[in-house]
XYZ file of C-alpha atoms in Angstrom:
775
model
C 163.819 -123.868 131.156
C 160.853 -121.869 132.424
C 161.166 -119.570 129.414
C 161.458 -122.549 127.051
C 158.247 -124.119 128.349
C 156.461 -120.763 128.256
C 157.590 -120.264 124.645
C 156.269 -123.740 123.805
C 152.798 -122.926 125.156
C 152.688 -119.478 123.548
C 153.840 -120.919 120.229
C 151.080 -123.511 120.390
C 148.444 -120.838 120.998
C 149.726 -118.901 117.996
C 149.576 -121.952 115.686
C 146.099 -121.291 114.165
C 147.116 -117.766 113.136
C 150.373 -119.060 111.644
C 148.359 -121.631 109.699
C 146.077 -118.927 108.307
C 149.119 -116.924 107.300
C 151.254 -119.681 105.745
C 148.533 -122.039 104.524
C 149.869 -125.401 103.322
C 153.432 -124.399 104.236
C 152.466 -123.926 107.897
C 153.896 -127.320 108.845
C 157.381 -126.260 107.813
C 157.010 -122.903 109.561
C 155.562 -124.264 112.795
C 158.277 -126.935 112.917
C 160.706 -124.140 113.747
C 159.203 -124.036 117.263
C 160.126 -127.612 118.320
C 163.335 -127.358 116.287
C 164.411 -124.230 118.182
C 163.597 -125.929 121.484
C 165.578 -129.010 120.431
C 168.582 -126.815 119.630
C 168.269 -125.124 123.017
C 168.205 -128.420 124.913
C 171.030 -129.784 122.779
C 173.112 -126.791 123.838
C 172.772 -128.013 127.441
C 174.286 -131.414 126.611
C 177.863 -130.502 127.667
C 176.698 -129.383 131.120
C 174.491 -132.411 131.732
C 177.000 -134.899 130.355
C 179.593 -133.251 132.591
C 177.556 -134.244 135.633
C 175.668 -131.009 136.288
C 171.956 -130.832 137.088
C 170.156 -127.645 136.177
C 167.217 -126.364 138.210
C 164.983 -123.339 137.735
C 162.032 -122.368 139.892
C 159.178 -119.889 139.769
C 157.090 -119.307 142.907
C 153.458 -120.333 142.428
C 151.747 -120.915 145.805
C 154.409 -120.082 148.408
C 152.160 -120.776 151.403
C 151.839 -124.427 150.292
C 155.351 -124.794 148.946
C 154.070 -125.240 145.378
C 156.423 -123.886 142.712
C 156.808 -124.074 138.967
C 160.173 -125.753 139.448
C 161.972 -127.617 136.683
C 164.884 -130.016 136.885
C 167.220 -131.122 134.089
C 169.482 -134.147 134.277
C 170.355 -136.892 131.814
C 166.925 -138.579 131.989
C 164.842 -135.439 131.519
C 167.231 -134.137 128.824
C 166.869 -137.311 126.752
C 163.089 -137.070 126.951
C 163.191 -133.340 126.129
C 165.294 -134.058 123.027
C 162.928 -136.854 121.951
C 159.852 -134.689 122.470
C 161.199 -131.703 120.565
C 163.291 -133.576 117.990
C 160.634 -136.080 116.933
C 158.040 -133.327 117.369
C 159.808 -131.325 114.666
C 159.328 -134.078 112.097
C 155.794 -134.804 113.291
C 154.705 -131.210 112.675
C 156.241 -131.306 109.177
C 154.648 -134.705 108.546
C 151.234 -133.440 109.679
C 151.264 -130.719 107.041
C 151.633 -133.312 104.274
C 149.470 -136.055 105.741
C 146.521 -133.799 106.641
C 146.899 -131.394 103.735
C 143.546 -129.843 102.885
C 141.876 -130.940 106.137
C 139.447 -128.219 107.259
C 140.577 -128.503 110.893
C 144.330 -128.578 110.297
C 144.815 -125.301 112.200
C 143.093 -126.800 115.225
C 145.288 -129.899 114.902
C 148.458 -127.812 115.012
C 147.171 -126.029 118.101
C 146.417 -129.199 120.044
C 149.492 -131.203 119.066
C 151.796 -128.307 119.999
C 149.926 -127.896 123.283
C 150.533 -131.581 123.890
C 154.220 -131.130 123.114
C 154.469 -128.254 125.608
C 152.605 -130.254 128.274
C 154.802 -133.305 127.761
C 157.891 -131.106 127.929
C 156.671 -129.619 131.202
C 155.989 -133.106 132.565
C 159.482 -134.503 132.004
C 161.151 -131.347 133.303
C 158.912 -130.838 136.367
C 160.631 -130.929 139.744
C 157.561 -130.180 141.861
C 154.991 -132.954 142.314
C 152.103 -130.516 141.814
C 153.644 -129.144 138.627
C 154.206 -132.702 137.420
C 150.583 -133.644 138.068
C 149.245 -130.544 136.297
C 151.325 -131.351 133.226
C 150.346 -135.026 133.514
C 146.662 -134.144 133.280
C 147.281 -131.677 130.452
C 148.794 -134.487 128.392
C 145.690 -136.609 129.070
C 143.386 -133.787 128.004
C 145.291 -132.879 124.846
C 145.716 -136.547 123.873
C 141.936 -136.938 124.231
C 141.450 -134.110 121.751
C 144.026 -135.598 119.371
C 142.710 -139.167 119.479
C 139.187 -137.856 118.889
C 140.331 -135.400 116.207
C 137.961 -136.957 113.670
C 135.087 -136.325 116.065
C 132.397 -137.004 113.494
C 133.312 -140.713 113.608
C 131.923 -142.796 116.449
C 135.008 -145.011 116.709
C 137.255 -141.992 117.183
C 135.035 -140.582 119.927
C 134.867 -143.965 121.658
C 138.655 -144.450 121.520
C 139.278 -140.936 122.828
C 136.829 -141.407 125.683
C 138.344 -144.755 126.594
C 141.875 -143.338 126.654
C 140.733 -140.392 128.762
C 138.826 -142.504 131.294
C 141.653 -144.987 131.774
C 144.472 -142.433 132.011
C 142.462 -139.923 134.037
C 141.459 -142.642 136.493
C 145.107 -143.522 136.894
C 145.868 -139.815 137.217
C 143.648 -139.575 140.287
C 145.506 -142.499 141.847
C 148.793 -140.811 140.974
C 147.684 -137.574 142.634
C 147.013 -139.418 145.886
C 150.328 -141.225 145.588
C 152.286 -138.024 144.977
C 150.652 -136.336 147.970
C 151.566 -139.284 150.191
C 155.078 -139.258 148.772
C 155.451 -135.562 149.595
C 154.148 -136.150 153.125
C 156.522 -139.047 153.640
C 159.542 -137.136 152.378
C 158.614 -133.754 153.807
C 158.996 -131.948 150.464
C 157.138 -131.329 147.225
C 160.389 -131.157 145.227
C 161.231 -134.391 143.419
C 164.963 -133.633 143.441
C 164.855 -133.585 147.245
C 162.788 -136.770 147.489
C 165.238 -138.742 145.318
C 167.850 -138.685 148.060
C 165.516 -140.094 150.723
C 165.061 -143.603 149.379
C 165.867 -145.319 152.664
C 163.459 -143.098 154.622
C 160.653 -143.619 152.114
C 161.061 -147.405 151.935
C 160.923 -147.719 155.720
C 157.836 -145.507 156.048
C 154.509 -147.240 156.958
C 152.842 -145.562 153.962
C 155.394 -146.887 151.464
C 153.247 -149.752 150.145
C 150.012 -147.756 149.550
C 152.073 -144.946 148.004
C 153.814 -147.398 145.702
C 150.520 -148.968 144.610
C 149.010 -145.582 143.787
C 152.058 -144.444 141.829
C 152.161 -147.723 139.907
C 148.464 -147.369 139.020
C 149.101 -143.936 137.590
C 152.158 -145.060 135.631
C 150.612 -148.327 134.395
C 147.480 -146.672 133.026
C 149.496 -143.993 131.227
C 152.017 -146.409 129.717
C 149.428 -149.061 128.803
C 150.746 -151.780 131.093
C 148.746 -154.955 131.589
C 145.831 -154.971 132.398
C 145.356 -151.388 131.135
C 147.006 -152.051 127.755
C 143.813 -152.183 125.693
C 143.333 -148.439 125.306
C 146.520 -147.922 123.282
C 145.698 -150.108 120.224
C 142.173 -148.690 120.192
C 143.692 -145.195 120.081
C 144.952 -146.008 116.565
C 141.710 -144.417 115.377
C 143.638 -141.167 115.684
C 145.369 -139.698 112.612
C 148.785 -141.225 111.953
C 150.767 -138.162 113.133
C 149.115 -138.620 116.534
C 149.954 -142.320 116.623
C 153.554 -141.667 115.623
C 154.041 -138.975 118.244
C 151.867 -139.820 121.245
C 151.773 -143.578 121.101
C 155.374 -144.395 120.327
C 157.704 -141.679 121.558
C 156.003 -139.393 124.066
C 152.718 -139.832 125.944
C 152.827 -143.597 126.435
C 156.347 -143.210 127.779
C 155.182 -140.736 130.436
C 154.488 -143.562 132.867
C 157.844 -145.136 132.018
C 159.506 -141.783 132.666
C 157.765 -141.461 136.034
C 158.920 -144.905 137.151
C 162.469 -144.205 136.000
C 162.461 -140.816 137.711
C 161.215 -142.193 141.036
C 163.351 -145.350 140.922
C 166.062 -143.913 143.242
C 163.343 -142.925 145.742
C 160.904 -145.862 145.604
C 163.121 -148.580 144.099
C 165.297 -150.963 146.019
C 162.515 -152.920 147.688
C 161.477 -156.438 146.780
C 157.906 -155.394 146.008
C 159.148 -152.698 143.599
C 161.311 -155.069 141.546
C 158.810 -157.922 141.650
C 155.848 -155.782 140.592
C 157.662 -154.087 137.721
C 159.274 -157.256 136.421
C 156.038 -159.285 136.551
C 153.755 -156.633 135.072
C 156.372 -155.533 132.549
C 156.865 -159.081 131.339
C 153.094 -159.698 131.257
C 152.684 -156.576 129.122
C 155.514 -157.653 126.807
C 153.913 -161.074 126.243
C 150.378 -159.642 125.909
C 151.452 -157.173 123.239
C 153.393 -159.885 121.420
C 150.535 -162.407 121.514
C 147.880 -159.969 120.309
C 150.067 -159.027 117.351
C 148.994 -162.283 115.673
C 145.371 -161.148 115.475
C 145.866 -158.250 113.038
C 147.023 -157.309 109.563
C 146.573 -153.547 109.846
C 149.947 -151.796 109.925
C 149.023 -149.360 112.698
C 147.459 -152.072 114.835
C 150.550 -154.251 114.451
C 152.792 -151.364 115.443
C 150.500 -150.504 118.350
C 150.790 -153.963 119.905
C 154.521 -153.854 119.281
C 154.573 -150.593 121.238
C 152.714 -152.270 124.106
C 155.344 -155.005 124.138
C 158.221 -152.476 124.091
C 156.696 -150.495 126.959
C 156.494 -153.706 128.938
C 160.182 -154.333 128.246
C 161.084 -150.852 129.518
C 159.113 -151.382 132.744
C 160.762 -154.806 133.115
C 164.163 -153.113 132.853
C 163.289 -150.520 135.518
C 162.424 -153.381 137.845
C 165.850 -154.879 137.145
C 167.732 -151.652 137.892
C 168.131 -152.224 141.676
C 169.175 -155.836 141.056
C 172.054 -155.202 138.636
C 175.230 -153.169 138.843
C 174.511 -150.880 135.901
C 173.444 -153.073 132.967
C 169.683 -152.595 133.420
C 169.999 -148.801 133.694
C 172.198 -148.709 130.598
C 169.878 -151.043 128.713
C 166.972 -148.763 129.629
C 168.788 -145.689 128.300
C 169.709 -147.429 125.031
C 166.484 -149.290 124.336
C 164.405 -146.192 125.141
C 166.126 -144.138 122.438
C 166.207 -146.990 119.934
C 162.485 -147.679 120.325
C 161.535 -144.022 119.971
C 163.552 -143.706 116.751
C 162.402 -146.842 114.995
C 158.787 -146.791 116.165
C 158.239 -143.124 115.293
C 159.721 -143.757 111.849
C 157.635 -146.893 111.271
C 154.389 -145.180 112.250
C 155.069 -142.294 109.876
C 156.044 -144.723 107.107
C 152.817 -146.689 107.662
C 150.873 -143.451 107.350
C 152.721 -142.570 104.151
C 151.856 -145.984 102.680
C 148.204 -145.559 103.660
C 148.211 -142.009 102.257
C 149.517 -143.149 98.870
C 148.184 -146.721 98.516
C 144.852 -146.171 100.295
C 145.216 -149.186 102.592
C 147.220 -150.334 105.614
C 146.430 -154.041 105.261
C 149.705 -155.944 104.770
C 147.898 -158.688 102.851
C 146.955 -156.166 100.149
C 150.353 -154.489 99.775
C 153.304 -155.499 97.643
C 156.164 -154.209 95.501
C 156.225 -150.872 97.314
C 159.993 -150.436 97.201
C 159.876 -149.824 93.443
C 157.412 -146.963 93.748
C 158.292 -145.649 97.237
C 162.066 -146.179 97.538
C 162.759 -143.502 100.185
C 159.991 -144.759 102.424
C 161.222 -148.293 101.778
C 164.745 -147.466 102.934
C 163.333 -145.955 106.132
C 161.177 -149.039 106.760
C 164.081 -151.446 106.231
C 166.389 -149.558 108.596
C 163.687 -149.144 111.266
C 162.652 -152.800 110.913
C 166.260 -153.879 111.506
C 166.169 -151.979 114.787
C 162.788 -153.486 115.657
C 164.147 -156.986 115.033
C 167.309 -156.215 116.988
C 169.667 -156.923 114.111
C 173.018 -155.228 113.513
C 174.210 -152.654 112.616
C 171.537 -150.440 114.210
C 170.982 -149.067 117.713
C 168.117 -151.480 118.397
C 170.581 -154.380 118.244
C 172.793 -152.768 120.900
C 169.821 -152.019 123.140
C 168.559 -155.597 122.948
C 172.034 -156.987 123.650
C 172.456 -154.912 126.816
C 168.898 -155.811 127.856
C 169.703 -159.520 127.599
C 172.902 -158.999 129.588
C 170.909 -157.315 132.384
C 168.211 -160.023 132.326
C 170.788 -162.826 132.473
C 172.467 -161.135 135.430
C 169.409 -160.716 137.663
C 166.181 -162.199 136.243
C 165.080 -165.831 136.736
C 165.659 -168.131 133.782
C 161.939 -168.483 133.045
C 161.588 -164.715 132.774
C 164.519 -164.565 130.353
C 162.909 -167.269 128.235
C 159.582 -165.439 128.085
C 161.354 -162.191 127.182
C 163.034 -163.965 124.265
C 159.622 -165.140 123.019
C 158.280 -161.595 123.231
C 161.186 -160.124 121.289
C 160.928 -162.940 118.725
C 157.474 -161.647 117.810
C 159.121 -158.260 117.199
C 161.497 -159.943 114.748
C 158.487 -161.525 113.043
C 156.792 -158.144 112.796
C 159.919 -156.711 111.164
C 159.587 -159.302 108.412
C 155.877 -158.574 108.025
C 156.713 -154.905 107.508
C 159.608 -155.380 105.085
C 158.292 -158.149 102.825
C 155.428 -156.043 101.293
C 158.068 -153.612 100.034
C 159.860 -156.270 97.989
C 157.410 -159.054 97.159
C 154.493 -158.758 94.764
C 153.256 -156.011 92.487
C 152.684 -152.416 93.614
C 149.153 -151.000 93.512
C 148.375 -148.828 90.524
C 149.040 -145.072 90.660
C 151.080 -145.374 93.856
C 154.141 -143.130 94.076
C 156.462 -141.620 96.632
C 154.812 -138.991 98.773
C 155.972 -135.399 99.219
C 159.125 -134.729 101.279
C 157.033 -133.989 104.358
C 155.960 -137.659 104.432
C 159.324 -139.386 103.976
C 161.712 -136.914 105.627
C 160.829 -137.857 109.230
C 160.983 -141.663 108.780
C 164.235 -141.435 106.824
C 165.977 -139.177 109.350
C 164.848 -141.172 112.410
C 165.805 -144.497 110.854
C 169.094 -142.997 109.683
C 169.873 -141.831 113.225
C 169.346 -145.384 114.445
C 171.843 -146.590 111.851
C 174.361 -143.841 112.663
C 174.228 -144.508 116.404
C 174.536 -148.228 115.698
C 177.775 -147.752 113.813
C 179.050 -145.095 116.218
C 177.471 -145.745 119.638
C 180.147 -143.571 121.210
C 178.161 -140.539 119.999
C 175.358 -141.491 122.359
C 177.462 -143.029 125.105
C 177.994 -139.853 127.216
C 174.265 -139.053 127.319
C 173.416 -142.723 127.901
C 175.712 -142.704 130.930
C 173.936 -139.599 132.253
C 170.527 -141.214 131.712
C 171.588 -144.439 133.401
C 173.087 -142.487 136.305
C 169.803 -140.644 136.846
C 167.810 -143.891 136.791
C 170.248 -145.823 138.959
C 170.709 -142.976 141.430
C 174.488 -143.218 141.243
C 177.221 -142.657 138.669
C 177.228 -145.171 135.801
C 179.923 -145.592 133.171
C 179.535 -148.263 130.486
C 181.076 -148.526 127.032
C 178.457 -149.174 124.354
C 179.709 -151.110 121.353
C 178.172 -152.634 118.278
C 179.853 -156.033 118.494
C 179.976 -157.444 122.023
C 181.534 -160.715 120.930
C 180.191 -164.225 121.300
C 178.498 -164.357 124.692
C 175.211 -165.661 126.146
C 173.408 -162.416 125.253
C 174.443 -162.737 121.592
C 173.246 -166.345 121.543
C 169.880 -165.177 122.889
C 169.747 -162.554 120.129
C 170.413 -165.253 117.549
C 167.697 -167.433 119.070
C 165.329 -164.471 118.986
C 165.853 -163.983 115.245
C 165.418 -167.686 114.486
C 162.194 -167.841 116.484
C 161.019 -164.674 114.731
C 161.533 -166.303 111.323
C 159.607 -169.336 112.532
C 156.753 -167.165 113.790
C 156.685 -165.402 110.398
C 155.934 -168.649 108.567
C 153.394 -169.657 111.210
C 151.757 -166.221 111.200
C 148.863 -167.022 108.777
C 147.852 -170.132 110.740
C 148.221 -168.473 114.134
C 146.224 -165.454 112.959
C 143.422 -167.661 111.619
C 143.364 -169.661 114.853
C 143.308 -166.574 117.125
C 140.666 -164.860 115.005
C 138.181 -167.724 115.397
C 136.858 -166.726 118.794
C 137.002 -163.368 120.582
C 139.390 -163.529 123.498
C 137.927 -162.114 126.728
C 140.237 -159.745 128.491
C 140.547 -156.554 130.512
C 138.683 -154.555 127.877
C 135.578 -156.647 128.524
C 135.885 -155.794 132.198
C 136.233 -152.113 131.265
C 133.083 -152.260 129.134
C 131.159 -154.077 131.867
C 132.318 -151.565 134.468
C 131.336 -148.656 132.242
C 127.893 -150.119 131.605
C 127.451 -150.758 135.320
C 128.356 -147.161 136.088
C 125.879 -145.950 133.486
C 123.126 -148.079 135.005
C 124.022 -146.855 138.475
C 123.985 -143.263 137.265
C 120.588 -143.785 135.637
C 119.249 -145.286 138.860
C 120.588 -142.423 140.947
C 119.086 -139.967 138.485
C 115.684 -141.630 138.697
C 115.919 -141.553 142.476
C 117.172 -138.000 142.949
C 115.839 -136.257 139.828
C 112.252 -137.419 140.041
C 110.674 -134.041 139.244
C 108.989 -133.965 142.642
C 109.688 -130.926 144.819
C 108.686 -132.945 147.868
C 111.314 -135.592 147.064
C 113.979 -132.932 146.581
C 113.187 -131.411 149.969
C 113.233 -134.814 151.654
C 116.661 -135.624 150.195
C 118.061 -132.166 150.993
C 116.876 -131.973 154.579
C 117.475 -135.677 155.193
C 121.062 -135.301 154.001
C 121.600 -132.310 156.244
C 120.205 -134.181 159.232
C 122.441 -137.180 158.570
C 125.719 -135.371 157.859
C 125.473 -132.467 160.290
C 123.920 -134.677 162.958
C 126.837 -137.096 162.684
C 129.272 -134.192 163.075
C 127.414 -132.934 166.149
C 127.334 -136.411 167.663
C 131.070 -136.854 167.201
C 131.784 -133.404 168.648
C 129.754 -134.156 171.819
C 127.562 -131.033 171.676
C 125.813 -130.098 174.963
C 122.097 -130.688 175.233
C 121.546 -127.638 177.369
C 123.921 -124.689 177.820
C 125.254 -124.202 181.320
C 123.819 -121.196 183.129
C 120.770 -120.836 180.859
C 117.647 -119.411 182.462
C 114.363 -121.339 182.594
C 111.569 -120.303 180.177
C 108.872 -117.946 181.449
C 105.166 -118.917 181.492
C 104.523 -116.613 178.513
C 107.253 -118.345 176.499
C 105.937 -121.793 177.438
C 102.442 -120.767 176.285
C 103.735 -119.457 172.962
C 105.803 -122.563 172.402
C 102.770 -124.743 173.117
C 100.668 -122.773 170.575
C 103.427 -123.093 167.963
C 103.689 -126.824 168.580
C 99.922 -127.240 168.241
C 100.013 -125.274 164.978
C 102.746 -127.501 163.560
C 100.916 -130.702 164.579
C 97.655 -129.367 163.173
C 99.327 -128.586 159.847
C 100.548 -132.170 159.616
C 97.030 -133.560 160.152
C 95.188 -131.339 157.668
C 94.548 -132.487 154.094
C 93.817 -129.061 152.606
C 96.826 -127.102 151.359
C 95.136 -123.742 151.985
C 94.222 -124.741 155.548
C 97.786 -125.840 156.129
C 99.098 -122.404 155.128
C 96.699 -120.686 157.518
C 97.533 -122.991 160.443
C 101.267 -122.637 159.814
C 100.740 -118.909 160.232
C 100.246 -119.645 163.950
C 103.870 -120.839 164.098
C 105.117 -117.681 162.390
C 103.003 -115.462 164.646
C 104.336 -117.287 167.692
C 107.917 -116.578 166.572
C 107.055 -112.905 166.138
C 105.629 -112.754 169.670
C 108.765 -114.447 171.034
C 110.816 -111.668 169.443
C 108.501 -109.120 171.033
C 108.903 -110.684 174.474
C 112.695 -110.521 173.999
C 112.498 -106.731 173.454
C 113.093 -106.883 169.684
C 110.040 -105.053 168.263
C 111.730 -104.435 164.886
C 112.333 -108.155 164.354
C 108.814 -108.902 165.544
C 107.271 -106.514 163.018
C 109.490 -107.916 160.264
C 108.433 -111.451 161.146
C 104.733 -110.498 161.095
C 105.111 -108.851 157.681
C 107.053 -111.764 156.212
C 104.585 -114.288 157.602
C 101.598 -112.364 156.275
C 103.071 -111.834 152.793
C 104.174 -115.459 152.578
C 100.708 -116.717 153.478
C 99.126 -114.401 150.899
C 101.540 -115.383 148.118
C 101.170 -119.114 148.769
C 97.417 -118.781 148.912
C 97.394 -116.951 145.570
C 99.513 -119.675 143.986
C 97.283 -122.409 145.396
C 94.215 -120.668 144.016
C 95.792 -120.804 140.548
C 96.379 -124.564 140.903
C 92.866 -125.661 141.680
C 93.374 -129.338 140.898
C 96.349 -129.902 143.165
C 94.345 -132.453 145.127
C 94.369 -133.181 148.851
C 97.502 -133.761 150.851
C 98.134 -137.525 151.014
C 97.762 -139.203 154.386
C 100.547 -140.883 156.232
C 103.720 -139.188 155.009
C 105.777 -140.850 157.707
C 109.028 -140.083 155.901
C 108.127 -136.382 155.780
C 107.398 -136.383 159.497
C 110.642 -138.141 160.373
C 112.707 -135.761 158.246
C 110.883 -132.717 159.624
C 111.365 -133.801 163.243
C 114.967 -134.670 162.551
C 115.667 -131.295 160.957
C 113.950 -129.473 163.795
C 115.984 -131.426 166.317
C 119.152 -130.667 164.343
C 118.498 -126.928 164.415
C 117.773 -127.165 168.120
C 121.058 -128.939 168.775
C 122.909 -126.394 166.683
C 121.414 -123.498 168.632
C 122.162 -125.194 171.937
C 125.713 -125.783 170.791
C 126.091 -122.125 169.834
C 124.648 -120.952 173.150
C 126.997 -123.263 175.017
C 130.005 -121.452 173.548
C 131.454 -118.309 175.172
C 129.820 -115.194 173.785
C 132.229 -113.210 171.622
C 131.312 -109.526 171.863
C 134.107 -108.060 169.764
C 132.006 -107.594 166.633
C 128.959 -106.428 168.615
C 131.015 -103.787 170.383
C 132.439 -102.619 167.061
C 128.989 -102.048 165.561
C 127.727 -100.444 168.776
C 130.599 -97.963 168.726
C 130.436 -97.182 165.000
C 126.680 -97.124 164.330
C 125.940 -93.584 165.565
C 129.116 -91.687 164.553
C 129.532 -93.352 161.157
C 126.066 -94.690 160.312
C 124.073 -91.823 161.965
C 121.559 -94.234 163.467
C 120.765 -95.514 166.934
C 119.153 -98.747 165.732
C 122.251 -100.911 165.297
C 120.504 -103.615 163.256
C 119.148 -101.102 160.755
C 122.553 -99.432 160.418
C 124.197 -102.802 159.746
C 121.661 -103.647 157.056
C 121.630 -100.244 155.365
C 125.211 -99.013 155.780
C 127.688 -101.710 156.743
C 125.985 -104.353 154.573
C 124.338 -101.991 152.143
C 125.440 -103.677 148.921
C 124.735 -107.111 150.368
C 121.252 -106.073 151.415
C 120.644 -104.488 148.026
C 121.681 -107.738 146.365
C 119.286 -109.726 148.531
C 116.432 -107.346 147.722
C 117.270 -107.628 144.020
C 117.232 -111.428 144.121
C 113.900 -111.518 145.952
C 112.471 -108.939 143.562
C 113.586 -110.854 140.483
C 112.162 -114.080 141.910
C 108.841 -112.382 142.567
C 108.869 -110.858 139.094
C 109.539 -114.298 137.597
C 106.624 -115.839 139.509
C 104.323 -113.023 138.400
C 105.353 -113.480 134.738
C 104.741 -117.228 134.900
C 101.302 -116.762 136.450
C 100.406 -114.029 133.972
C 101.493 -116.121 130.983
C 99.534 -119.087 132.279
C 96.348 -117.041 132.517
C 96.870 -115.425 129.122
C 97.604 -118.610 127.177
C 95.068 -120.853 128.857
C 97.883 -123.311 129.563
C 96.630 -126.860 130.161
C 96.566 -128.005 133.703
C 98.137 -131.293 134.794
C 94.838 -133.130 134.172
C 94.701 -132.036 130.550
C 92.255 -129.099 130.831
C 93.115 -125.460 130.327
C 92.864 -122.626 132.862
C 93.778 -125.025 135.678
C 90.190 -126.345 136.120
C 89.579 -129.925 137.138
C 87.388 -132.343 135.243
C 84.480 -131.944 137.665
C 84.457 -128.163 137.938
C 81.817 -126.067 136.225
C 83.270 -123.136 134.226
C 81.436 -120.655 136.473
C 82.226 -122.343 139.802
């Protein structure tokens, strides 16, 4: 599996070169990559169906227990087959749909990178590996949704999808870390067997909330559902792949994968059933507002994702029906929704519109696409003899077994809207006249929809072909062995009666659709998207305010914020650590030291009271000279000389700069904030030094330099040997930085004099309004 994922990433990186080589046929050539991967995973079916779980691991960060470990069971195998199998037809479809697009090579690169990331996500066994792949899918989906980056709506939809899913990703990261701490392992396969321990842990509830946030944002669950329909600004191949079969099911996969570990509690089942049902009804209700084919399918996808989450919540409450319904409905939805999206794109590609009110008679001019739409629509409506009918039947059986009656009733209403949508999709193919010059597209456009819809029909007639894998999927979700016999005709039972009621309600909704759409379109309905927009605007205003506050262009303000922050943060740390105010055993200061300290203090106070910048520099020199004399009294003449030189050069350089800025004006009076920050920073440094002196003196490094300076550095002055020999490159780097800074200052001053650059008051040469040219 490690090799398969590596091949997927390498193949994606090679896609632009393959496109240059094959040109318009690149779609067929590049489709060999997902096709080969699909064949590889299909070859593992006998082992997985036989009850084996395959695991491969590659050490990544051994000290932290982080590995590139991958785990294959029924659940991950089904997703791997969907990702690679549907991905094969999507790549072929992209070549026909985007033929002639100048950025088609880039599209192949990103969509294959997404496929590899999604494949790594569903196979990951390590929580860190899973999160890395999770974020890669968010990043690549952002690039795919915003593929037409010259259009504002595409950029806005891509940004919205990224912000929502990435925000949930951060919550998921925290949840996965807590989960690993609770279970004592980063390997998901090991955590799955510790359900009882995890549910009884005090951190179970916050961990569950964080994981649900990550899954809900990714799978567009209420109230985060709004980003998915907006993402329909992406090209149709992206919608067919990401937003029906793969990315939006990542959150569903995560919940199904962690169900044996986190499921079984009342809060788990209640949360998933309530939010799943709310998402199902929200997607169904918002379907009435649109006539665009992709928008209609997008809200249908939202509803189906809600149904899948609802089923996961039912899993702990039923014997095996909910797990089996999940396995069946998941495959059925991926087949019919991927086919319908591609068919909608083919219709738009040939007819030039996706508005169902402007389409008609398409079956006569697009018969192959029409067959695919009819078969996929049957599965969407849950009618026999397709797999969607079987999935809906088992879903109703599970709901009747464990869900309250009111939830079952609401689920029927949600699925009835799906039956209505099936009619809305099929009728334009048979009623009315076809648009002029419309014809069947190239094979790349109808092959994928026809094959996917045909698979739904085949598995409907012969569900036994899927039954072994469905059992393996259900067993992985349930956490125990499941065996259930799928069949097309279950007989007359309550679930069948609910299916019949669903179809009848769907027909009724179809005839009411024009009135309901007109009524819902009258006024905009406030919802979570309005809250998202308000939150985003608030963040932008906050960011602008912080920028105005911190990026004011004033060096004084920057210094106040920097030193004030240091005083606050480091001071809080020192206070909490209980640092000593005076080190034990320290000697009292000598009279000479007291005198020097008094002179330095007077110099600092004098500098604060002066209003001339040049006078301030001179008075501050007293502080620097006092420090140099302190070094001299402590028998460090080399440091004393260095301090004198630095102080002298600094005073000269600052004076020269001040002379060039003649209109700088006097120092303002007051400056209480400056004084408070300065005193606070001085006190902080004092506390730090006292804290250091209070610690035992470690002489190991000093003894090393003392022993090595003469024999290896050929010098008796240990400090000089350290600077020149032991830290030679470091010292050279410091000298280089200082030299470059000085050179930059000199160039700026020289350019200012040469160009007669205007001063801040509008005059050139830095003269003030009241200065005479010769003054």
